Every structure is written in C-alpha cells, then in structure tokens.
Coordinates of C-alpha atoms in Angstrom, one line a residue:
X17 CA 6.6 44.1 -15.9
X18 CA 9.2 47.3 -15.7
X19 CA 7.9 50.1 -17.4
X20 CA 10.7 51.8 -19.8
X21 CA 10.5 55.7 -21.1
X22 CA 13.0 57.3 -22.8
X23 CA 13.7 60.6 -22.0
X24 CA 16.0 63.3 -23.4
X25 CA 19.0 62.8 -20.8
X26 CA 18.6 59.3 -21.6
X27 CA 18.6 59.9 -25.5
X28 CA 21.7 61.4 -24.7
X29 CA 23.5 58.8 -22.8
X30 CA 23.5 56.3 -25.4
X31 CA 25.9 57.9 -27.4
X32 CA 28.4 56.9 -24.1
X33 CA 25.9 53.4 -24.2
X34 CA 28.5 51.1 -26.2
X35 CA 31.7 52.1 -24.1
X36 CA 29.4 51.1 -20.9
X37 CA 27.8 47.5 -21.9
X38 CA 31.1 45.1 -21.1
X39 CA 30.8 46.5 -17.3
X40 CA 27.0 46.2 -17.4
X41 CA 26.8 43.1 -18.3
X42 CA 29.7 42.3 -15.8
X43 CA 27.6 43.9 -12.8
X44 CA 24.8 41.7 -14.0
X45 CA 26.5 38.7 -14.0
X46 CA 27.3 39.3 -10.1
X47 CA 24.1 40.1 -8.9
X48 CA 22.0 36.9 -8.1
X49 CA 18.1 36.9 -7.1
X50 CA 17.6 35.1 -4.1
X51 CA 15.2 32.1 -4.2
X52 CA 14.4 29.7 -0.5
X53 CA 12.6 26.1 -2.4
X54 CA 11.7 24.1 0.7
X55 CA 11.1 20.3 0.0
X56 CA 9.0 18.1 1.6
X57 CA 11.4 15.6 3.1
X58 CA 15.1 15.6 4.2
X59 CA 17.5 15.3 1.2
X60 CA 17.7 12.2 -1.2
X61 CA 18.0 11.0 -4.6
X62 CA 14.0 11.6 -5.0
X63 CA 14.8 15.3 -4.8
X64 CA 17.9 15.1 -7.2
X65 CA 17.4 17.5 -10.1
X66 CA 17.2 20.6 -7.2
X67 CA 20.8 19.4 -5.4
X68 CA 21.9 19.0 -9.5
X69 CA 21.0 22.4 -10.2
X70 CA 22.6 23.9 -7.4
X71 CA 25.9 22.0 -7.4
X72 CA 26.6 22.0 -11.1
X73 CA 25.8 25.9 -10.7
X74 CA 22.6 26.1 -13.4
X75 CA 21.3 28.2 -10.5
X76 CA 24.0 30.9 -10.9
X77 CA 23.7 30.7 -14.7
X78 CA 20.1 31.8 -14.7
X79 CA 21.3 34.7 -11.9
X80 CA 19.9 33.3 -9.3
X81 CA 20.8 32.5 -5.8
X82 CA 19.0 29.2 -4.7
X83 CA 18.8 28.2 -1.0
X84 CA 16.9 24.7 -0.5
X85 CA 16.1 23.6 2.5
X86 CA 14.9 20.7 3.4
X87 CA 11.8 19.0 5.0
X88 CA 11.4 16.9 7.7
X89 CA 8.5 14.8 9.9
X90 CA 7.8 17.5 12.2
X91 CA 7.8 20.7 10.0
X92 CA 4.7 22.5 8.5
X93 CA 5.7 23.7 4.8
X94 CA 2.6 24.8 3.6
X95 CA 2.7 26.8 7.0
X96 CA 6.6 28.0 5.7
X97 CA 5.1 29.0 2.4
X98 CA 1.5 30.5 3.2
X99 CA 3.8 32.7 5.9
X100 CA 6.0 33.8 3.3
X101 CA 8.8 32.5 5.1
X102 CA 10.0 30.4 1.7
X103 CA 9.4 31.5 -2.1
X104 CA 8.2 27.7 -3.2
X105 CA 7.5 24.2 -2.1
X106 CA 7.5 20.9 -3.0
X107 CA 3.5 20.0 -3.2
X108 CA 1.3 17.8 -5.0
X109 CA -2.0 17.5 -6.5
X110 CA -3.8 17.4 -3.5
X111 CA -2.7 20.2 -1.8
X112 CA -2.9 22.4 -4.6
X113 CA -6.9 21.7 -4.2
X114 CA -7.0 22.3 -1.0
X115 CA -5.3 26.1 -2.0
X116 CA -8.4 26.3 -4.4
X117 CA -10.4 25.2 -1.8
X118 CA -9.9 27.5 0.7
X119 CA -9.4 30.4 -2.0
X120 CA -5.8 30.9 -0.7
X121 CA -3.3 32.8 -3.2
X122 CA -1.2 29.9 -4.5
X123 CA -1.0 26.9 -7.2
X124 CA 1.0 24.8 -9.0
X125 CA 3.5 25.9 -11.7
X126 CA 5.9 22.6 -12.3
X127 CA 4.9 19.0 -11.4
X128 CA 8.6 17.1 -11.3
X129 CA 6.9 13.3 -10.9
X130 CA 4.8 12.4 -13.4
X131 CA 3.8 9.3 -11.4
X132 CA 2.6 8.8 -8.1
X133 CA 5.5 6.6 -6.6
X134 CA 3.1 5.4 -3.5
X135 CA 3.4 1.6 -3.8
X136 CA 2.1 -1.1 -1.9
X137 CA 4.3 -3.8 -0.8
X138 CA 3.5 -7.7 -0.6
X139 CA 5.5 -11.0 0.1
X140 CA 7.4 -13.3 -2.4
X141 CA 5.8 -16.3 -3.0
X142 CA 2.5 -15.2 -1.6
X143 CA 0.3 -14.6 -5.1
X144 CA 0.7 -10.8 -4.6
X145 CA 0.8 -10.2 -8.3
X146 CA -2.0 -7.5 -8.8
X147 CA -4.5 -5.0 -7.3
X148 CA -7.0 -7.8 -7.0
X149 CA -4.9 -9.4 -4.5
X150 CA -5.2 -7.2 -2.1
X151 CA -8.4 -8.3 -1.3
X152 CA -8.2 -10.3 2.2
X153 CA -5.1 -9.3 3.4
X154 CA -4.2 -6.4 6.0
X155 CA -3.0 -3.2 4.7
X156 CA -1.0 -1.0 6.3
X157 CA -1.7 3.0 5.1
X158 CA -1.3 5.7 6.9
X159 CA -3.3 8.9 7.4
X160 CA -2.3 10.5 4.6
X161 CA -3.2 7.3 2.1
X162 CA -6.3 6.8 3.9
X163 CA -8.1 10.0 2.8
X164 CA -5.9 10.3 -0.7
X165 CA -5.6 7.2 -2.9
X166 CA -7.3 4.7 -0.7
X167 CA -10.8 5.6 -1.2
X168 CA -10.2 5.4 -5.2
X169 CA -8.5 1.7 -4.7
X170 CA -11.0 1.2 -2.4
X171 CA -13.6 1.6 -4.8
X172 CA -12.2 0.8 -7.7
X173 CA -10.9 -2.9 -6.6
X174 CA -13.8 -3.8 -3.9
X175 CA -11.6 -3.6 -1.2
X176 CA -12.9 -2.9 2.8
X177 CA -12.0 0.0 5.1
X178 CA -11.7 -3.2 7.6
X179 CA -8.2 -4.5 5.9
X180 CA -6.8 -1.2 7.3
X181 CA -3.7 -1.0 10.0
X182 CA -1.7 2.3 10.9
X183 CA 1.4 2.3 9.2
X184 CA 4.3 3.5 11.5
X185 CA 6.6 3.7 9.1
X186 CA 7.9 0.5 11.0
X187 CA 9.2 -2.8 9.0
X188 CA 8.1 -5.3 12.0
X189 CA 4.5 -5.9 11.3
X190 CA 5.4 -6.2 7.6
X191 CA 7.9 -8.7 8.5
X192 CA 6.0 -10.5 11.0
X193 CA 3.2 -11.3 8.8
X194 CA 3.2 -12.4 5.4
X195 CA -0.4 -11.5 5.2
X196 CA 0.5 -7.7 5.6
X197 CA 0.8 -5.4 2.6
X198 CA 2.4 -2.1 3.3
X199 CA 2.9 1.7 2.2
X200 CA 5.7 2.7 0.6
X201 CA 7.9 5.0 -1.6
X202 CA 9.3 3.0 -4.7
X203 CA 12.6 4.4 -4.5
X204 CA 13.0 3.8 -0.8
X205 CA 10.8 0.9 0.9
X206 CA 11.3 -1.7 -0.9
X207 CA 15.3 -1.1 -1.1
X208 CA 15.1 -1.3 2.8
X209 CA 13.1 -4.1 2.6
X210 CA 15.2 -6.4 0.0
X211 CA 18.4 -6.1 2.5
X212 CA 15.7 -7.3 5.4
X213 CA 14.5 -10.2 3.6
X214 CA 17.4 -10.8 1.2
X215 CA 15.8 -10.2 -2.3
X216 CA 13.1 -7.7 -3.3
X217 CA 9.6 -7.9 -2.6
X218 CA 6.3 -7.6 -4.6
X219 CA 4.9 -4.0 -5.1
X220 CA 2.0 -2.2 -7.5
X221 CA 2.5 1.4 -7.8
X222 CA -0.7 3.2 -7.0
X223 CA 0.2 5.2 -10.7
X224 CA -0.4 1.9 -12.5
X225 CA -4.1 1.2 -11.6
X226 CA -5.0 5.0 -12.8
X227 CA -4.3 7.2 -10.3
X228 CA -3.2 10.5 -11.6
X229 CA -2.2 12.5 -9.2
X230 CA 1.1 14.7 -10.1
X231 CA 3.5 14.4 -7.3
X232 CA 6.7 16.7 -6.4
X233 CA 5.3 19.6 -8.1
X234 CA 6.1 22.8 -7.2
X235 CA 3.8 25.3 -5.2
X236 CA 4.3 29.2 -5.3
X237 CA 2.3 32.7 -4.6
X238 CA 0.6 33.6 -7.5
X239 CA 1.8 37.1 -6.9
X240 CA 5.4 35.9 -6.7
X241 CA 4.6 34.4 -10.3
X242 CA 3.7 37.0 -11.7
X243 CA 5.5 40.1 -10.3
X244 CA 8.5 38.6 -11.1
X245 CA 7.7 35.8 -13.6
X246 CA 10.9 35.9 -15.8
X247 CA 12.9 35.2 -12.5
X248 CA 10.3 32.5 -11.9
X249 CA 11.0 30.8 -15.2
X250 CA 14.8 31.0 -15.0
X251 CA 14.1 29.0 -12.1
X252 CA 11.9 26.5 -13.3
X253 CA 14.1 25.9 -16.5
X254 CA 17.3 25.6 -14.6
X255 CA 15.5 23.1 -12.0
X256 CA 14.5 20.8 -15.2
X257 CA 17.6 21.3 -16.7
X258 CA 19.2 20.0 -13.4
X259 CA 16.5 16.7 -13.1
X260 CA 17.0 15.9 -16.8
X261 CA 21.1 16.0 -16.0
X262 CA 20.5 14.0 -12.3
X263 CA 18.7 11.1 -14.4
X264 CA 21.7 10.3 -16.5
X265 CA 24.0 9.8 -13.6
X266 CA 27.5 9.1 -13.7
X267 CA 30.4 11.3 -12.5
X268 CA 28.7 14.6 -13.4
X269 CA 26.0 14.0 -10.4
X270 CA 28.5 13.0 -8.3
X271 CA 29.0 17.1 -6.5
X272 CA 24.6 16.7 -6.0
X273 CA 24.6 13.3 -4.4
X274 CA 27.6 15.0 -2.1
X275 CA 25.2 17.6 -1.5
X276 CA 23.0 14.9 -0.5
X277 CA 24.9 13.3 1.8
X278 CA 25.9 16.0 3.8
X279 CA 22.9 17.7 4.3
X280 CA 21.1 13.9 5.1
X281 CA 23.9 11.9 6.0
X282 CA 21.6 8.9 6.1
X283 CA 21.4 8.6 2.3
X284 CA 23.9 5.9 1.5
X285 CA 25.4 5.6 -2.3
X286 CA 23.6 2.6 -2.9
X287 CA 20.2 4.0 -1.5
X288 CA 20.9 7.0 -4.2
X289 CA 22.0 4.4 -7.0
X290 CA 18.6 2.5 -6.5
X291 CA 16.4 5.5 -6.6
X292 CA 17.8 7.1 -9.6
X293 CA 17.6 3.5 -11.3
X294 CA 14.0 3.1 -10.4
X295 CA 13.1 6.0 -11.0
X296 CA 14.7 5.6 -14.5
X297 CA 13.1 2.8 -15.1
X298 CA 9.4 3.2 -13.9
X299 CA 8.7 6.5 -15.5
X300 CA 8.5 8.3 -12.2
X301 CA 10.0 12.0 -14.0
X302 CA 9.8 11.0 -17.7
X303 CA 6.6 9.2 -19.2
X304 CA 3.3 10.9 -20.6
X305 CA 3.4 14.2 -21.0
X306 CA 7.1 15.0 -20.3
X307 CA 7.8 12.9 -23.0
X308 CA 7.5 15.8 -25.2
X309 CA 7.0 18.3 -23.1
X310 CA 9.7 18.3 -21.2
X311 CA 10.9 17.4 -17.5
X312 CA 7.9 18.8 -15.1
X313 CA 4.8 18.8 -18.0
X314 CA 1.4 19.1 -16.9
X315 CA -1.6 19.1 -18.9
X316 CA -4.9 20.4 -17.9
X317 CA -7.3 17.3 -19.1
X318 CA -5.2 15.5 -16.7
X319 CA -5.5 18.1 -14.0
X320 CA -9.5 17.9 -14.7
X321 CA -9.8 14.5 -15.0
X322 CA -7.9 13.6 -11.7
X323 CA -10.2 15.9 -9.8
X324 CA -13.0 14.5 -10.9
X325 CA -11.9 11.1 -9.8
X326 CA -11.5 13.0 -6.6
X327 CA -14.8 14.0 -6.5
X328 CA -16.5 10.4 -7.3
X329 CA -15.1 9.2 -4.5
X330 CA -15.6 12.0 -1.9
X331 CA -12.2 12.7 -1.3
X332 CA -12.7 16.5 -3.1
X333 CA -15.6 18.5 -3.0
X334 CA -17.8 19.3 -5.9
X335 CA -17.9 22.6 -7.5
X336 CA -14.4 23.6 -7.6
X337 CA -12.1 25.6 -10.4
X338 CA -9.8 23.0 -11.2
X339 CA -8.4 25.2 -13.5
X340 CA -7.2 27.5 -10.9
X341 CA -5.3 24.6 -9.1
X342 CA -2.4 25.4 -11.8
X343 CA -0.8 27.2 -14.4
X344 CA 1.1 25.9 -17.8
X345 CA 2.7 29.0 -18.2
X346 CA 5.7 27.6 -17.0
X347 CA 6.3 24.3 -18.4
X348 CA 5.6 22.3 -21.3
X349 CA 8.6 24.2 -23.2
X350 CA 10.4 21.3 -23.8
X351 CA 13.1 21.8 -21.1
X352 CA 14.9 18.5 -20.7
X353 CA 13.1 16.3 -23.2
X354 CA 14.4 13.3 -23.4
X355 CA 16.5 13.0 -26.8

C-alpha cells in the first residue's frame, strides 16, 4: 500500500490543486499497467470472457494493459509463471495443490468454470446412459485423467484400472469400436464427433457424479497479489465482467470471437456457437456459487471438501493447508451475477 505524508510544500500546493485535477486525471487515463495472462490452450470460445474483455476494451477501462497469450501442447505455463515470465495463468484445482505442496509462492484467486467440463463419451444406441455403464467397456483417458478424476470414478463406481486405453486425442479407436468410451471436453469433443457420426453422442460430465474440482481458475504470485492488489482486482473484475458479457452472445461478442479466430484460426463460428451454448446450458461458468456470487466464485468448504476427496483416494497427500491453495479476497463480489 503507498504510504502518503503531507508535508508543508505539499500543504501549499493545494491551493493550485483544483486548477491541476482535469490534466491529472487525463494523465491517468493514458497510463495503462501492464498485465501477460497466459492460458492453457490455443484460443477458443472456452476462454471467451478474456478475448471479451480485451476487445470490448474493459481492460483499458480499469487502466490496464492486458496481453494474453495463449497455450499450446508443447509449452510449460506453470514453468512461464513460476519464472516470472507471465503475471497469471489459467490453472485449476489440482495444480494449485501441488503449489501448496511444494510450498511454492502462488495460489488461486478466481476460478472461471464452476464445473469440471471433462466428459466421457459413449455410442448412441449402446445403453451408455449413466456412470454405471461404464463398467465393461474400454476407456480411453489420458495421463492427465488417470491420476485426476479417474481414481475418484474409479472408486466411486467399481470400475478397473484394466478398462484403461491411452487416449491420443485421436477419433479412430472411438469410432472403430462402439465398445470404446472416450475423454473429452464438452464444448469441443463431442461437436467434432456429431459431424463424424452424424448426430451427437452420449456423454456424463465428470462434474455430475460429484467431482468438484474448480477448473480455469486463475493462478498468480502471492506477492504480485498483494503488492499491487487494487491492480489485481481491476483485473479480476473486468475479466468477469468480460465472461458475464461473452455468455450472452450476439453481435456484441462478435470483435472477441474475431480475436479468436485470428489468433487460432482453427476455431470455426459454429465450433464457438456450440461452446458458448453448452456452456450456457450445462452450468459450466454460472451454477452454485456464482449464482450469487458472481462469475468466478469460490467457496472454501468446497475447496476443503474437494481435497479431501483427493486424499481418500490417494491422488493428494494428507496433511496439507488447503486453505492456502486460495484466496476469496478477490471474488465473491457479485461481479457478473446473473440478473
């Protein structure tokens, strides 16, 4: 926080104070913080609210100047962030655990998904109806799933490490068999695999059999928080303010799908339509807590309570803070609460 002491010259320059404020504030207005968000994948609809903020200039409002940049299959950004070589990060639950974990200097100050959107994706006319019928058939989850959400399903629905494929992110084995359940993100896979197969397939999102996990959060230094904390929360608000705007479509999103498009130019407008409308209509951004909380709500009994389900199935080690895997100082304000 800046320290302010008024001295005598000082004392003395307000008299000339009022004749001075238009160009102060004017100087203001022109001088922009710079802020580098790195997401987690290349550009698309699921990272709308950011490309919203930026193109319909809420950025600039709050006097800052945002560069995103954007992810990609090969690139390290938890490398990018603990390096210092970007401000924030799109993260998630998990990794904000591991920062706890291994007592690094970072947590969680947004979470923009308030559902998982993993899904797992079966075959029409093959029973797939419910998390019980995945037992028997051959599941394709890669890495990352395997050590995340798959021991909880797993365990919670009796299921056997030996129904496990790698997933490549490849449609063949999924189409070759009808046996074969795969990974998937619900705004994406199952779009791709409706114009395969000509109507959409079967899917559970992982969110619906209790898994908690907050996903596209937002990770940052907790120095960075707090030595500059009202630049922080100009950015957090405006970021909200751009989601809650991206959700309702229609020509005013129009500039941050452009955004999109050039900076990924394999997002189509009816790959962006889909994911804003499944999105809209599975909760993915607003259910639970940003019901009235606002776009990017957390709560800590959730925070708790998802690492202990962690923990019951050995996927997080006993014994840590979960309270230091976040802070609600930023959120929860109401920012973008659906009206």
């Amino acid at each position: 926080m800046t320290s302010w002491r008024l001295d005598r010259r000082a004392a003395l320059g307000l008299v000339a104070a009022p004749l001075l404020w238009p160009l102060a504030r004017s100087a203001r207005a022109q001088t922009l913080e710079k802020l580098v968000f790195q997401t987690d994948w290349r550009a698309q609809a699921e990272h709308g609210g950011y490309y919203q903020a930026l193109a319909a200039g809420l950025y600039r409002k709050a006097g800052i100047d945002c560069e995103i940049r954007q992810g990609g299959p090969s690139l390290n950004i938890s490398q990018l962030l603990l390096m210092g070589r970007v401000d924030m990060t799109m993260s998630n639950s998990f990794e904000a655990f591991t920062y706890v974990r291994e007592d690094a200097p970072f947590f969680t100050i947004a979470a923009i998904f308030q559902k998982d959107p993993q899904v797992l994706i079966g075959h029409p006319d093959t029973g797939f109806d419910g998390f019980e019928d995945l037992k028997g058939r051959t599941l394709l989850i890669g890495s990352g799933g395997r050590v995340t959400y798959w021991p909880y399903l797993r365990k919670k629905f009796g299921l056997k490490d030996e129904q496990l494929r790698p997933y490549t992110f490849n449609m063949a084995p999924y189409l070759a068999d009808k046996n074969v359940v795969q990974q998937g993100f619900i705004s994406s896979e199952p779009y791709s695999i409706s114009q395969a197969i000509g109507r959409m397939p079967p899917y559970l999102l992982i969110a619906d059999a209790g898994f908690s996990a907050y996903q596209t959060t937002i990770a940052i230094s907790r120095r960075l928080a707090a030595e500059k904390r009202d630049l922080i929360q100009r950015f957090v608000n405006a970021t909200l303010e751009g989601w809650a705007q991206y959700l309702r479509g229609g020509p005013a999103i129009e500039a941050a799908n452009a955004l999109i498009k050039k900076v990924n130019p394999e997002q189509t407008d009816d790959r962006i339509q889909y994911a804003i409308k499944v999105m809209n209509e599975r909760g993915i951004v607003l259910s639970g807590d940003a019901l009235q909380g606002g776009v990017g709500a957390m709560a800590d009994a959730r925070w708790r309570g998802f690492y202990q389900s962690m923990v019951d199935v050995d996927v997080l080690p006993r014994g840590l803070d979960a309270g230091r895997a976040f802070t609600l100082d930023f959120v929860n304000k109401g920012v973008g609460k659906p009206t």
